[in-house]
C-alpha positions as a printed Julia matrix, in Angstrom:
320×3 Matrix{Float64}:
 33.99  308.14  306.34
 31.1   308.29  304.43
 29.54  311.48  303.53
 25.98  311.06  302.25
 25.26  313.95  299.44
 21.22  314.21  299.98
 19.84  316.65  301.72
 19.2   314.07  304.82
 16.18  311.75  302.62
 18.61  309.0   302.11
 18.02  305.12  303.77
 18.81  305.21  307.35
 21.61  302.11  308.33
 19.65  299.31  310.35
 22.64  299.72  312.19
 22.42  300.8   315.78
 23.34  304.5   315.63
 24.72  307.03  317.79
 23.78  310.72  316.13
 26.25  313.75  317.15
 25.15  317.24  316.29
 28.44  319.53  314.97
 29.31  322.93  313.85
 32.74  322.66  313.73
 33.15  324.31  317.33
 35.73  323.11  320.29
 32.64  322.06  322.04
 30.96  319.84  318.98
 34.69  318.44  318.41
 34.36  317.22  322.22
 31.13  316.1   321.77
 32.62  314.35  318.01
 34.93  312.42  319.96
 32.39  311.87  322.29
 30.2   310.16  320.59
 33.22  307.55  318.97
 34.27  306.72  322.55
 30.11  305.55  323.26
 29.99  303.73  319.84
 32.82  301.99  320.86
 31.41  300.97  323.73
 28.31  299.97  322.29
 28.87  298.53  318.95
 27.01  301.48  317.16
 28.19  303.68  314.18
 28.02  307.33  314.58
 25.67  309.1   312.36
 27.53  312.7   312.56
 24.62  316.17  311.02
 25.9   319.58  310.37
 22.68  322.12  309.7
 23.03  324.79  307.54
 20.72  327.86  306.69
 19.72  329.33  302.91
 17.45  331.64  304.7
 20.69  334.28  305.49
 19.21  337.67  306.0
 20.42  340.2   302.48
 20.06  343.44  301.31
 18.49  344.68  297.85
 20.92  344.18  295.46
 22.43  341.17  297.18
 22.96  337.87  296.07
 19.93  335.56  297.6
 22.34  332.67  299.07
 22.83  329.33  296.4
 21.35  326.59  298.66
 23.04  323.95  296.53
 26.32  326.05  296.48
 25.92  326.11  300.51
 25.17  322.39  301.28
 28.48  321.56  299.35
 30.38  323.57  301.24
 29.13  322.81  304.45
 29.21  319.53  303.35
 32.85  319.51  302.92
 34.2   320.83  305.21
 32.28  318.93  308.04
 34.1   316.05  306.5
 37.53  316.98  306.85
 36.41  318.36  310.41
 35.03  315.18  311.16
 38.31  313.74  309.07
 40.98  316.01  311.52
 38.88  314.38  314.66
 39.33  311.09  313.19
 43.45  311.12  312.33
 43.28  312.18  316.55
 42.08  308.88  317.66
 43.57  305.12  317.78
 39.83  303.48  316.29
 37.34  304.61  315.08
 33.67  303.11  314.27
 32.2   303.59  311.23
 30.57  307.54  311.05
 28.89  308.82  308.91
 28.05  312.59  307.92
 25.03  314.53  306.6
 24.49  317.69  305.89
 21.11  319.08  306.48
 19.45  322.19  305.74
 17.31  323.3   308.14
 17.6   324.6   311.67
 19.76  322.71  313.75
 17.66  321.73  317.09
 14.87  319.95  314.64
 16.9   318.57  312.39
 18.57  316.76  315.53
 15.63  315.64  316.8
 14.01  314.85  313.99
 17.31  312.29  312.67
 17.61  311.13  316.84
 14.24  309.18  316.16
 15.07  305.27  317.07
 19.0   306.11  317.42
 20.12  304.85  321.01
 21.45  307.88  322.0
 22.31  311.78  320.62
 24.82  313.67  321.68
 25.63  317.26  321.78
 28.34  319.38  323.33
 27.78  321.91  325.71
 28.86  325.7   323.92
 28.28  325.69  320.3
 26.88  328.9   317.51
 23.94  329.03  318.43
 21.49  332.38  317.81
 20.19  332.47  321.52
 22.24  331.5   324.26
 22.04  331.08  327.82
 25.12  331.6   329.64
 26.63  328.11  329.44
 24.27  326.01  326.94
 23.23  326.41  323.71
 20.59  327.24  322.74
 20.11  323.51  320.34
 21.35  321.42  323.61
 18.36  323.52  325.05
 15.74  322.68  322.77
 17.01  319.12  322.51
 16.95  318.12  325.96
 13.71  319.4   326.67
 11.82  317.66  323.71
 14.6   314.56  322.29
 12.48  311.16  322.69
 15.26  309.38  323.83
 18.33  309.48  325.93
 20.49  313.35  325.09
 24.1   313.49  326.43
 25.06  316.79  326.93
 28.97  316.65  326.94
 30.93  319.76  328.44
 34.02  321.19  327.01
 35.97  319.9   329.74
 35.94  317.88  332.47
 36.75  317.91  335.68
 40.39  315.4   336.29
 39.18  311.97  338.22
 41.56  311.48  340.75
 44.75  309.12  339.7
 43.91  305.52  339.7
 40.27  306.4   341.03
 37.7   303.74  339.75
 35.69  305.26  336.85
 32.13  306.39  338.58
 28.76  306.48  337.72
 26.88  309.33  339.68
 23.09  309.35  339.44
 20.58  311.1   341.06
 17.2   308.78  342.77
 14.19  309.79  343.96
 11.61  307.27  344.01
 10.17  308.39  340.59
  9.64  306.36  337.93
 11.95  308.68  335.68
 14.79  308.5   338.46
 14.21  304.15  338.77
 15.09  303.83  334.59
 18.36  306.43  335.2
 18.99  304.18  337.9
 18.72  301.37  335.43
 21.21  303.13  332.5
 22.94  304.24  335.0
 24.21  300.77  336.07
 24.04  299.77  332.22
 26.78  302.85  331.62
 28.82  301.23  334.55
 29.07  297.66  332.79
 30.05  299.61  329.8
 33.25  301.75  331.46
 34.17  299.62  334.71
 32.9   301.94  337.1
 31.42  302.07  340.22
 27.38  304.16  340.63
 26.72  306.45  342.64
 23.69  306.89  344.21
 23.2   310.08  345.24
 19.32  310.91  347.29
 18.61  313.74  348.23
 16.91  314.94  351.2
 15.87  318.67  351.45
 15.21  320.97  354.74
 17.34  321.83  357.28
 16.73  318.83  359.95
 15.66  321.31  362.82
 12.04  320.6   363.72
 10.7   321.68  366.89
  8.76  319.36  369.46
  5.3   320.76  367.45
  6.6   319.51  364.79
  7.17  316.31  365.16
  4.38  315.35  366.95
  2.35  316.38  363.21
  4.91  315.1   360.46
  7.58  312.57  360.83
 10.36  313.57  362.18
 13.41  314.68  359.84
 15.79  311.77  360.68
 12.35  309.19  360.35
 12.21  311.39  356.21
 15.96  310.6   356.2
 15.5   306.88  357.39
 12.6   306.65  354.32
 14.59  308.17  352.13
 17.59  305.77  352.37
 15.25  302.67  352.64
 13.2   303.1   349.19
 16.6   304.41  347.37
 17.94  300.98  348.92
 14.84  298.84  347.48
 15.25  300.47  343.98
 18.62  299.79  344.12
 18.19  296.26  344.7
 15.21  295.95  342.15
 16.93  297.32  339.93
 20.63  295.52  340.07
 18.62  292.35  340.16
 17.49  292.33  336.55
 21.16  292.9   335.26
 24.12  290.09  334.44
 27.08  292.26  335.09
 28.28  292.86  338.03
 28.21  296.24  339.54
 29.24  297.98  342.96
 26.82  300.48  343.61
 26.79  302.56  346.99
 23.65  304.78  348.34
 24.17  307.82  349.35
 21.65  310.37  351.06
 22.76  314.25  351.25
 20.87  316.58  352.77
 20.95  320.05  350.63
 19.58  321.05  347.15
 19.24  318.15  344.29
 20.73  320.79  341.49
 23.44  321.4   344.13
 24.52  318.32  345.34
 24.27  316.52  342.29
 27.0   318.93  340.35
 28.69  318.11  343.04
 29.2   314.55  343.13
 29.42  314.93  339.41
 32.83  316.52  339.92
 35.39  313.63  338.65
 32.91  311.46  337.2
 32.49  310.04  334.05
 28.79  310.53  333.72
 25.84  311.53  335.41
 22.64  310.18  334.93
 19.4   311.64  335.84
 15.61  311.21  334.39
 13.9   313.51  332.12
 10.7   314.64  335.01
  9.87  317.32  332.59
  5.94  318.36  332.19
  4.51  316.93  328.88
  3.05  319.73  327.12
  2.64  321.48  323.49
  5.49  320.55  320.93
  7.59  318.39  323.92
  8.15  318.28  327.79
  9.4   320.73  329.54
 12.55  320.54  330.43
 13.04  320.1   334.74
 14.97  322.49  337.02
 17.19  319.91  338.57
 18.17  318.11  335.05
 18.53  321.85  333.87
 21.21  323.12  335.98
 22.59  320.1   336.22
 23.12  320.01  332.2
 24.38  323.49  332.67
 27.2   323.09  335.22
 27.79  319.62  335.82
 32.06  319.27  335.28
 31.41  315.71  333.91
 28.82  315.06  330.55
 25.22  314.41  331.83
 22.96  311.58  329.91
 19.11  312.24  330.49
 16.68  309.86  330.43
 12.9   309.34  329.37
 10.91  307.58  331.56
 10.26  304.98  329.07
 14.12  304.14  328.6
 14.61  300.82  330.56
 18.82  298.86  330.68
 17.48  295.62  329.16
 17.02  293.12  331.85
 20.23  290.32  331.25
 19.49  287.91  334.52
 20.14  287.77  337.67
 23.4   288.38  339.61
 24.73  289.36  343.32
 25.6   292.81  343.02
 27.65  294.61  346.29
 25.27  297.55  347.67
 27.08  299.98  349.9
 24.62  302.62  352.44
 26.61  305.89  353.29
């Protein structure tokens, strides 16, 4: 492990990077362990980022904080924190530690540029919090240009002996196609199956007049099934490592269904459906709900992210 003594202006490593934000909380400890595991699977380095603010509240007669001292103290504490986590693990990748003055979310978004992944914990020491997700994680999810993974403090345990599952929500959009491609890639790394979930909203209760004006609910559900199957076939045709995918069309609210299906899963993957706006994207409501409530890590993928196409192979697809 190497500590970078600069204020964030040092040269960047050309190697593949996973960036993780830490504040020495239990949530960031979990995020760091997860980032290390991801880096080992990907052959990447881990870049640990901690931040501090010299603009502390003070009153007349109080000493103005010394930025250099704050930097040294934060770096020392963060290096000790990272070393303690590393001592708990059998193998660790190359890890660098950098401490930067500034707002945590802004620093992480800047440092995540060009990285394979930004990892944040669900619980952090943000000045403003929603009920279950820290403000730093929330801002990173809504504004990052690359993939962001939110790690809960604890995962719901998978059944003993069960094959690992990667759950992905699809709806026919380019964003969900990008999410599916990423889910297939992640499943290959984890030796997991892909649980493809398409949600069909509506009660299924139609009267005779409704069926003469709009397609029947059964017809809409069949269209959703066909669309999901076609998307899965197209994505699986472009990857080399065999991956088993199961397609399930489920009635209900998308966020509720996905949160439930993520129970015991290794990962939940979603596309970012947020709209572009001044200062970044707005986080979609389904992604936000899943990031807050899912009992497993949640990976949010921008539409431009695509899993690399490595050749063609036959892949089993199951339709439920």
